[in-house]
Amino acid sequence: MIIMGVGDPLSAQMLSITKTAVQKYAAAGEPIKEAAARTEVGRLLFQMGRGDDAFAELRQAAQIFEDHEADPPAAHALLGCAHALTIQNRLEESLPWFDRAIRKFREIGYEPGELEASAAKLEALGDLERWDAVDLSARIVARTEAAEDGQLRVLRLVALKYLAKALLAAGDPRGSLSPVMQAADIAHDVGDRGEEATLRLFVAEDLRLLQDFPRAVDQYKQVMGLARGLPNAADLMTAATAGLGKALRA
């Protein structure tokens, strides 16, 4: 996955050097090296927050790789295209690029890439509040069941969270409870306090809807403890306090 970062003078210098390499390899008729350099340009532009420019470079890199049947780097470039669109909030446009990346990773038999692209697609669908990809989330959950690797567990968290939200949107708080509790536990294990607080709030709301008020109270209190010092602490505390009051009065 391309990781978003903050642009700095060193990034700008590296960008200039890498663009020169692109021109050099293009002039020399070395397409694979040109595409690799374009991929690096795209990564740097992404880190600088220039999603539109990153997409243009990564799309060209992906096309060159595919034209020369260099499938593994093509898959990564296609995934980069999708990510470059998501940071511009062009979520609908990103979906076919995620699909292309998923297919390409599947064709080459690289499961970690396929799972990463699938989970990223679920995040985009969740942001769009589209809950028609339950089968995809269930597939990720099944294929990461015994995962101990930290990155795979994060992908599992993404899939569980999507599944829980989809089930709740379908009016099934009981069905959503198990996946969101599992997701919260993973967030705790990987040390993501902000994600854990958000998910514990989801758990608490589910339990309150199910009229399991003692457990809901416990979860609301956990949220209030986790929220301290977080950037969105005020929102979490307000929601948890309101929910706790309702649960205590029930």
PDB file of C-alpha atoms in Angstrom:
ATOM      1  CA  MET A   1       0.000   0.000   0.000  1.00  0.00           C
ATOM      2  CA  ILE A   2       1.166   3.528  -0.700  1.00  0.00           C
ATOM      3  CA  ILE A   3       1.513   5.318   2.596  1.00  0.00           C
ATOM      4  CA  MET A   4       0.419   8.913   2.881  1.00  0.00           C
ATOM      5  CA  GLY A   5       3.076  11.210   4.290  1.00  0.00           C
ATOM      6  CA  VAL A   6       3.936  14.853   4.595  1.00  0.00           C
ATOM      7  CA  GLY A   7       5.835  16.578   1.820  1.00  0.00           C
ATOM      8  CA  ASP A   8       9.193  18.093   2.767  1.00  0.00           C
ATOM      9  CA  PRO A   9      12.224  19.549   0.967  1.00  0.00           C
ATOM     10  CA  LEU A  10      13.826  16.105   0.701  1.00  0.00           C
ATOM     11  CA  SER A  11      10.679  14.750  -0.998  1.00  0.00           C
ATOM     12  CA  ALA A  12      10.771  17.624  -3.487  1.00  0.00           C
ATOM     13  CA  GLN A  13      14.429  16.891  -4.229  1.00  0.00           C
ATOM     14  CA  MET A  14      13.732  13.180  -4.676  1.00  0.00           C
ATOM     15  CA  LEU A  15      10.809  14.020  -6.946  1.00  0.00           C
ATOM     16  CA  SER A  16      13.043  16.077  -9.213  1.00  0.00           C
ATOM     17  CA  ILE A  17      15.682  13.334  -9.355  1.00  0.00           C
ATOM     18  CA  THR A  18      13.082  10.636 -10.089  1.00  0.00           C
ATOM     19  CA  LYS A  19      11.396  12.680 -12.822  1.00  0.00           C
ATOM     20  CA  THR A  20      14.804  12.994 -14.466  1.00  0.00           C
ATOM     21  CA  ALA A  21      15.137   9.206 -14.299  1.00  0.00           C
ATOM     22  CA  VAL A  22      11.755   8.822 -16.017  1.00  0.00           C
ATOM     23  CA  GLN A  23      12.921  10.998 -18.891  1.00  0.00           C
ATOM     24  CA  LYS A  24      16.229   9.142 -19.111  1.00  0.00           C
ATOM     25  CA  TYR A  25      14.636   5.684 -19.284  1.00  0.00           C
ATOM     26  CA  ALA A  26      11.967   6.852 -21.736  1.00  0.00           C
ATOM     27  CA  ALA A  27      14.626   8.288 -24.058  1.00  0.00           C
ATOM     28  CA  ALA A  28      16.687   5.096 -23.790  1.00  0.00           C
ATOM     29  CA  GLY A  29      13.720   2.894 -24.719  1.00  0.00           C
ATOM     30  CA  GLU A  30      13.647   1.030 -21.391  1.00  0.00           C
ATOM     31  CA  PRO A  31       9.906   0.881 -20.629  1.00  0.00           C
ATOM     32  CA  ILE A  32      10.013  -1.277 -17.493  1.00  0.00           C
ATOM     33  CA  LYS A  33      12.580   0.988 -15.843  1.00  0.00           C
ATOM     34  CA  GLU A  34      10.558   3.997 -16.972  1.00  0.00           C
ATOM     35  CA  ALA A  35       7.392   2.530 -15.419  1.00  0.00           C
ATOM     36  CA  ALA A  36       9.228   1.741 -12.172  1.00  0.00           C
ATOM     37  CA  ALA A  37      10.480   5.322 -12.017  1.00  0.00           C
ATOM     38  CA  ARG A  38       6.975   6.638 -12.735  1.00  0.00           C
ATOM     39  CA  THR A  39       5.646   4.498  -9.891  1.00  0.00           C
ATOM     40  CA  GLU A  40       8.153   6.135  -7.561  1.00  0.00           C
ATOM     41  CA  VAL A  41       7.164   9.582  -8.855  1.00  0.00           C
ATOM     42  CA  GLY A  42       3.548   8.690  -8.142  1.00  0.00           C
ATOM     43  CA  ARG A  43       4.423   7.553  -4.621  1.00  0.00           C
ATOM     44  CA  LEU A  44       6.254  10.802  -3.886  1.00  0.00           C
ATOM     45  CA  LEU A  45       3.428  12.913  -5.294  1.00  0.00           C
ATOM     46  CA  PHE A  46       0.968  10.941  -3.186  1.00  0.00           C
ATOM     47  CA  GLN A  47       3.012  11.645  -0.076  1.00  0.00           C
ATOM     48  CA  MET A  48       2.963  15.338  -0.968  1.00  0.00           C
ATOM     49  CA  GLY A  49      -0.835  15.271  -1.158  1.00  0.00           C
ATOM     50  CA  ARG A  50      -0.907  15.751  -4.930  1.00  0.00           C
ATOM     51  CA  GLY A  51      -3.399  13.004  -5.673  1.00  0.00           C
ATOM     52  CA  ASP A  52      -4.323  14.108  -9.196  1.00  0.00           C
ATOM     53  CA  ASP A  53      -0.701  14.210 -10.353  1.00  0.00           C
ATOM     54  CA  ALA A  54       0.022  10.933  -8.558  1.00  0.00           C
ATOM     55  CA  PHE A  55      -2.886   9.264 -10.345  1.00  0.00           C
ATOM     56  CA  ALA A  56      -1.626  10.419 -13.760  1.00  0.00           C
ATOM     57  CA  GLU A  57       1.849   8.970 -13.149  1.00  0.00           C
ATOM     58  CA  LEU A  58       0.611   5.724 -11.655  1.00  0.00           C
ATOM     59  CA  ARG A  59      -1.927   5.190 -14.429  1.00  0.00           C
ATOM     60  CA  GLN A  60       0.793   5.578 -17.031  1.00  0.00           C
ATOM     61  CA  ALA A  61       3.078   3.240 -15.093  1.00  0.00           C
ATOM     62  CA  ALA A  62       0.329   0.628 -14.820  1.00  0.00           C
ATOM     63  CA  GLN A  63      -0.347   0.824 -18.554  1.00  0.00           C
ATOM     64  CA  ILE A  64       3.321   0.338 -19.421  1.00  0.00           C
ATOM     65  CA  PHE A  65       3.637  -2.607 -17.045  1.00  0.00           C
ATOM     66  CA  GLU A  66       0.494  -4.244 -18.458  1.00  0.00           C
ATOM     67  CA  ASP A  67       1.610  -3.661 -22.050  1.00  0.00           C
ATOM     68  CA  HIS A  68       4.809  -5.565 -21.241  1.00  0.00           C
ATOM     69  CA  GLU A  69       3.063  -8.251 -19.134  1.00  0.00           C
ATOM     70  CA  ALA A  70       4.873  -7.171 -15.976  1.00  0.00           C
ATOM     71  CA  ASP A  71       1.936  -8.175 -13.805  1.00  0.00           C
ATOM     72  CA  PRO A  72       3.262  -7.847 -10.213  1.00  0.00           C
ATOM     73  CA  PRO A  73       4.322  -4.188 -10.512  1.00  0.00           C
ATOM     74  CA  ALA A  74       1.204  -3.514 -12.602  1.00  0.00           C
ATOM     75  CA  ALA A  75      -0.967  -4.718  -9.722  1.00  0.00           C
ATOM     76  CA  HIS A  76       0.756  -2.377  -7.272  1.00  0.00           C
ATOM     77  CA  ALA A  77       0.490   0.545  -9.693  1.00  0.00           C
ATOM     78  CA  LEU A  78      -3.236  -0.121 -10.177  1.00  0.00           C
ATOM     79  CA  LEU A  79      -3.717  -0.139  -6.416  1.00  0.00           C
ATOM     80  CA  GLY A  80      -1.785   3.124  -6.245  1.00  0.00           C
ATOM     81  CA  CYS A  81      -4.177   4.631  -8.790  1.00  0.00           C
ATOM     82  CA  ALA A  82      -7.121   3.728  -6.576  1.00  0.00           C
ATOM     83  CA  HIS A  83      -5.489   5.242  -3.485  1.00  0.00           C
ATOM     84  CA  ALA A  84      -4.608   8.406  -5.401  1.00  0.00           C
ATOM     85  CA  LEU A  85      -8.280   8.846  -6.234  1.00  0.00           C
ATOM     86  CA  THR A  86      -9.445   8.240  -2.665  1.00  0.00           C
ATOM     87  CA  ILE A  87      -7.284  11.043  -1.241  1.00  0.00           C
ATOM     88  CA  GLN A  88      -9.079  13.372  -3.660  1.00  0.00           C
ATOM     89  CA  ASN A  89     -12.403  12.054  -2.335  1.00  0.00           C
ATOM     90  CA  ARG A  90     -13.135  10.599  -5.785  1.00  0.00           C
ATOM     91  CA  LEU A  91     -14.428   7.455  -4.152  1.00  0.00           C
ATOM     92  CA  GLU A  92     -16.782   6.256  -6.885  1.00  0.00           C
ATOM     93  CA  GLU A  93     -14.008   6.621  -9.448  1.00  0.00           C
ATOM     94  CA  SER A  94     -11.626   4.633  -7.252  1.00  0.00           C
ATOM     95  CA  LEU A  95     -13.804   1.501  -7.168  1.00  0.00           C
ATOM     96  CA  PRO A  96     -13.021   0.126 -10.671  1.00  0.00           C
ATOM     97  CA  TRP A  97      -9.316   0.706 -10.013  1.00  0.00           C
ATOM     98  CA  PHE A  98      -9.545  -1.293  -6.802  1.00  0.00           C
ATOM     99  CA  ASP A  99     -11.317  -4.018  -8.791  1.00  0.00           C
ATOM    100  CA  ARG A 100      -8.570  -4.055 -11.416  1.00  0.00           C
ATOM    101  CA  ALA A 101      -5.924  -4.320  -8.712  1.00  0.00           C
ATOM    102  CA  ILE A 102      -7.806  -7.128  -6.951  1.00  0.00           C
ATOM    103  CA  ARG A 103      -8.098  -9.078 -10.222  1.00  0.00           C
ATOM    104  CA  LYS A 104      -4.443  -8.575 -11.062  1.00  0.00           C
ATOM    105  CA  PHE A 105      -3.256  -9.696  -7.620  1.00  0.00           C
ATOM    106  CA  ARG A 106      -5.548 -12.720  -7.901  1.00  0.00           C
ATOM    107  CA  GLU A 107      -4.159 -13.581 -11.345  1.00  0.00           C
ATOM    108  CA  ILE A 108      -0.585 -13.634 -10.038  1.00  0.00           C
ATOM    109  CA  GLY A 109      -1.588 -15.497  -6.873  1.00  0.00           C
ATOM    110  CA  TYR A 110      -0.411 -12.794  -4.468  1.00  0.00           C
ATOM    111  CA  GLU A 111      -2.926 -13.050  -1.643  1.00  0.00           C
ATOM    112  CA  PRO A 112      -1.539 -10.267   0.627  1.00  0.00           C
ATOM    113  CA  GLY A 113      -1.966  -7.783  -2.225  1.00  0.00           C
ATOM    114  CA  GLU A 114      -5.438  -9.057  -3.032  1.00  0.00           C
ATOM    115  CA  LEU A 115      -6.497  -8.754   0.612  1.00  0.00           C
ATOM    116  CA  GLU A 116      -5.007  -5.265   0.915  1.00  0.00           C
ATOM    117  CA  ALA A 117      -6.791  -4.038  -2.215  1.00  0.00           C
ATOM    118  CA  SER A 118     -10.043  -5.683  -1.102  1.00  0.00           C
ATOM    119  CA  ALA A 119      -9.911  -4.064   2.332  1.00  0.00           C
ATOM    120  CA  ALA A 120      -9.125  -0.666   0.815  1.00  0.00           C
ATOM    121  CA  LYS A 121     -12.144  -1.047  -1.464  1.00  0.00           C
ATOM    122  CA  LEU A 122     -14.304  -1.798   1.583  1.00  0.00           C
ATOM    123  CA  GLU A 123     -13.098   1.412   3.224  1.00  0.00           C
ATOM    124  CA  ALA A 124     -14.120   3.392   0.149  1.00  0.00           C
ATOM    125  CA  LEU A 125     -17.508   1.662   0.043  1.00  0.00           C
ATOM    126  CA  GLY A 126     -17.999   2.341   3.748  1.00  0.00           C
ATOM    127  CA  ASP A 127     -17.262   6.034   3.252  1.00  0.00           C
ATOM    128  CA  LEU A 128     -19.890   5.988   0.504  1.00  0.00           C
ATOM    129  CA  GLU A 129     -22.283   4.175   2.887  1.00  0.00           C
ATOM    130  CA  ARG A 130     -22.705   1.388   0.381  1.00  0.00           C
ATOM    131  CA  TRP A 131     -23.273  -1.897   2.151  1.00  0.00           C
ATOM    132  CA  ASP A 132     -23.591  -4.312  -0.775  1.00  0.00           C
ATOM    133  CA  ALA A 133     -20.142  -5.897  -0.418  1.00  0.00           C
ATOM    134  CA  VAL A 134     -20.837  -8.186   2.535  1.00  0.00           C
ATOM    135  CA  ASP A 135     -19.513 -11.174   0.572  1.00  0.00           C
ATOM    136  CA  LEU A 136     -16.183  -9.412   0.034  1.00  0.00           C
ATOM    137  CA  SER A 137     -15.876  -8.541   3.730  1.00  0.00           C
ATOM    138  CA  ALA A 138     -16.781 -12.094   4.737  1.00  0.00           C
ATOM    139  CA  ARG A 139     -14.117 -13.442   2.376  1.00  0.00           C
ATOM    140  CA  ILE A 140     -11.431 -11.275   3.990  1.00  0.00           C
ATOM    141  CA  VAL A 141     -12.591 -12.296   7.465  1.00  0.00           C
ATOM    142  CA  ALA A 142     -12.425 -15.984   6.522  1.00  0.00           C
ATOM    143  CA  ARG A 143      -8.975 -15.692   4.954  1.00  0.00           C
ATOM    144  CA  THR A 144      -7.485 -13.825   7.906  1.00  0.00           C
ATOM    145  CA  GLU A 145      -8.998 -15.937  10.661  1.00  0.00           C
ATOM    146  CA  ALA A 146      -5.681 -17.314  11.901  1.00  0.00           C
ATOM    147  CA  ALA A 147      -3.608 -14.251  10.997  1.00  0.00           C
ATOM    148  CA  GLU A 148      -0.909 -13.212  13.451  1.00  0.00           C
ATOM    149  CA  ASP A 149       0.792 -10.687  11.167  1.00  0.00           C
ATOM    150  CA  GLY A 150      -0.036  -7.135  12.272  1.00  0.00           C
ATOM    151  CA  GLN A 151      -0.902  -5.871   8.793  1.00  0.00           C
ATOM    152  CA  LEU A 152      -3.225  -8.796   8.078  1.00  0.00           C
ATOM    153  CA  ARG A 153      -4.963  -8.218  11.409  1.00  0.00           C
ATOM    154  CA  VAL A 154      -5.575  -4.595  10.446  1.00  0.00           C
ATOM    155  CA  LEU A 155      -7.124  -5.776   7.167  1.00  0.00           C
ATOM    156  CA  ARG A 156      -9.286  -8.145   9.192  1.00  0.00           C
ATOM    157  CA  LEU A 157     -10.356  -5.215  11.376  1.00  0.00           C
ATOM    158  CA  VAL A 158     -11.414  -3.242   8.291  1.00  0.00           C
ATOM    159  CA  ALA A 159     -13.485  -6.168   7.010  1.00  0.00           C
ATOM    160  CA  LEU A 160     -15.114  -6.839  10.386  1.00  0.00           C
ATOM    161  CA  LYS A 161     -16.009  -3.164  10.804  1.00  0.00           C
ATOM    162  CA  TYR A 162     -17.574  -3.052   7.334  1.00  0.00           C
ATOM    163  CA  LEU A 163     -19.512  -6.254   8.005  1.00  0.00           C
ATOM    164  CA  ALA A 164     -20.808  -4.917  11.323  1.00  0.00           C
ATOM    165  CA  LYS A 165     -21.950  -1.633   9.771  1.00  0.00           C
ATOM    166  CA  ALA A 166     -23.599  -3.453   6.882  1.00  0.00           C
ATOM    167  CA  LEU A 167     -25.533  -5.710   9.249  1.00  0.00           C
ATOM    168  CA  LEU A 168     -26.597  -2.775  11.414  1.00  0.00           C
ATOM    169  CA  ALA A 169     -27.723  -0.851   8.323  1.00  0.00           C
ATOM    170  CA  ALA A 170     -29.836  -3.891   7.434  1.00  0.00           C
ATOM    171  CA  GLY A 171     -31.524  -3.693  10.856  1.00  0.00           C
ATOM    172  CA  ASP A 172     -29.589  -6.517  12.519  1.00  0.00           C
ATOM    173  CA  PRO A 173     -27.833  -5.167  15.643  1.00  0.00           C
ATOM    174  CA  ARG A 174     -27.538  -8.677  17.051  1.00  0.00           C
ATOM    175  CA  GLY A 175     -25.718  -9.861  13.957  1.00  0.00           C
ATOM    176  CA  SER A 176     -23.430  -6.821  13.948  1.00  0.00           C
ATOM    177  CA  LEU A 177     -22.383  -7.249  17.579  1.00  0.00           C
ATOM    178  CA  SER A 178     -19.892 -10.096  17.160  1.00  0.00           C
ATOM    179  CA  PRO A 179     -17.918  -8.585  14.255  1.00  0.00           C
ATOM    180  CA  VAL A 180     -17.677  -5.140  15.849  1.00  0.00           C
ATOM    181  CA  MET A 181     -16.516  -6.637  19.163  1.00  0.00           C
ATOM    182  CA  GLN A 182     -13.844  -8.599  17.312  1.00  0.00           C
ATOM    183  CA  ALA A 183     -12.779  -5.438  15.478  1.00  0.00           C
ATOM    184  CA  ALA A 184     -12.539  -3.505  18.756  1.00  0.00           C
ATOM    185  CA  ASP A 185     -10.372  -6.246  20.260  1.00  0.00           C
ATOM    186  CA  ILE A 186      -8.017  -6.109  17.269  1.00  0.00           C
ATOM    187  CA  ALA A 187      -7.780  -2.323  17.568  1.00  0.00           C
ATOM    188  CA  HIS A 188      -6.809  -2.800  21.225  1.00  0.00           C
ATOM    189  CA  ASP A 189      -4.218  -5.452  20.348  1.00  0.00           C
ATOM    190  CA  VAL A 190      -2.535  -3.287  17.686  1.00  0.00           C
ATOM    191  CA  GLY A 191      -2.541  -0.223  19.928  1.00  0.00           C
ATOM    192  CA  ASP A 192      -4.948   1.953  17.922  1.00  0.00           C
ATOM    193  CA  ARG A 193      -6.701   3.729  20.790  1.00  0.00           C
ATOM    194  CA  GLY A 194      -8.729   6.052  18.557  1.00  0.00           C
ATOM    195  CA  GLU A 195     -10.102   3.193  16.488  1.00  0.00           C
ATOM    196  CA  GLU A 196     -10.798   1.156  19.592  1.00  0.00           C
ATOM    197  CA  ALA A 197     -12.749   4.028  21.186  1.00  0.00           C
ATOM    198  CA  THR A 198     -14.877   4.448  18.050  1.00  0.00           C
ATOM    199  CA  LEU A 199     -15.571   0.734  17.848  1.00  0.00           C
ATOM    200  CA  ARG A 200     -16.344   0.409  21.572  1.00  0.00           C
ATOM    201  CA  LEU A 201     -18.933   3.161  21.092  1.00  0.00           C
ATOM    202  CA  PHE A 202     -20.437   1.087  18.264  1.00  0.00           C
ATOM    203  CA  VAL A 203     -20.483  -1.951  20.583  1.00  0.00           C
ATOM    204  CA  ALA A 204     -22.180   0.066  23.322  1.00  0.00           C
ATOM    205  CA  GLU A 205     -24.861   1.332  20.948  1.00  0.00           C
ATOM    206  CA  ASP A 206     -25.502  -2.198  19.689  1.00  0.00           C
ATOM    207  CA  LEU A 207     -25.862  -3.483  23.244  1.00  0.00           C
ATOM    208  CA  ARG A 208     -28.232  -0.659  24.158  1.00  0.00           C
ATOM    209  CA  LEU A 209     -30.391  -1.429  21.111  1.00  0.00           C
ATOM    210  CA  LEU A 210     -30.459  -5.056  22.272  1.00  0.00           C
ATOM    211  CA  GLN A 211     -31.435  -3.845  25.782  1.00  0.00           C
ATOM    212  CA  ASP A 212     -28.317  -5.386  27.331  1.00  0.00           C
ATOM    213  CA  PHE A 213     -27.918  -2.327  29.508  1.00  0.00           C
ATOM    214  CA  PRO A 214     -25.268  -3.489  32.036  1.00  0.00           C
ATOM    215  CA  ARG A 215     -22.827  -4.430  29.266  1.00  0.00           C
ATOM    216  CA  ALA A 216     -23.677  -1.239  27.373  1.00  0.00           C
ATOM    217  CA  VAL A 217     -22.822   0.823  30.467  1.00  0.00           C
ATOM    218  CA  ASP A 218     -19.452  -0.921  30.732  1.00  0.00           C
ATOM    219  CA  GLN A 219     -18.650  -0.215  27.069  1.00  0.00           C
ATOM    220  CA  TYR A 220     -19.663   3.464  27.322  1.00  0.00           C
ATOM    221  CA  LYS A 221     -17.352   3.830  30.323  1.00  0.00           C
ATOM    222  CA  GLN A 222     -14.520   2.211  28.363  1.00  0.00           C
ATOM    223  CA  VAL A 223     -15.077   4.722  25.552  1.00  0.00           C
ATOM    224  CA  MET A 224     -14.856   7.615  28.020  1.00  0.00           C
ATOM    225  CA  GLY A 225     -11.561   6.279  29.342  1.00  0.00           C
ATOM    226  CA  LEU A 226     -10.103   5.689  25.906  1.00  0.00           C
ATOM    227  CA  ALA A 227     -11.203   9.068  24.571  1.00  0.00           C
ATOM    228  CA  ARG A 228      -9.045  11.156  26.880  1.00  0.00           C
ATOM    229  CA  GLY A 229      -6.359  12.940  24.898  1.00  0.00           C
ATOM    230  CA  LEU A 230      -7.641  11.881  21.464  1.00  0.00           C
ATOM    231  CA  PRO A 231      -8.138  14.531  18.751  1.00  0.00           C
ATOM    232  CA  ASN A 232     -11.865  13.702  18.583  1.00  0.00           C
ATOM    233  CA  ALA A 233     -12.222  13.297  22.345  1.00  0.00           C
ATOM    234  CA  ALA A 234     -15.026  15.841  22.631  1.00  0.00           C
ATOM    235  CA  ASP A 235     -17.231  14.057  20.089  1.00  0.00           C
ATOM    236  CA  LEU A 236     -16.573  10.654  21.625  1.00  0.00           C
ATOM    237  CA  MET A 237     -17.214  11.907  25.155  1.00  0.00           C
ATOM    238  CA  THR A 238     -20.459  13.620  24.118  1.00  0.00           C
ATOM    239  CA  ALA A 239     -21.753  10.483  22.391  1.00  0.00           C
ATOM    240  CA  ALA A 240     -20.656   8.168  25.214  1.00  0.00           C
ATOM    241  CA  THR A 241     -22.117  10.411  27.919  1.00  0.00           C
ATOM    242  CA  ALA A 242     -25.451  10.624  26.099  1.00  0.00           C
ATOM    243  CA  GLY A 243     -25.559   6.868  25.540  1.00  0.00           C
ATOM    244  CA  LEU A 244     -24.541   6.132  29.123  1.00  0.00           C
ATOM    245  CA  GLY A 245     -27.359   8.307  30.417  1.00  0.00           C
ATOM    246  CA  LYS A 246     -29.902   6.482  28.267  1.00  0.00           C
ATOM    247  CA  ALA A 247     -28.599   3.087  29.364  1.00  0.00           C
ATOM    248  CA  LEU A 248     -28.671   4.036  33.056  1.00  0.00           C
ATOM    249  CA  ARG A 249     -32.221   5.380  32.799  1.00  0.00           C
ATOM    250  CA  ALA A 250     -33.516   2.281  31.007  1.00  0.00           C
TER     251      ALA A 250
END
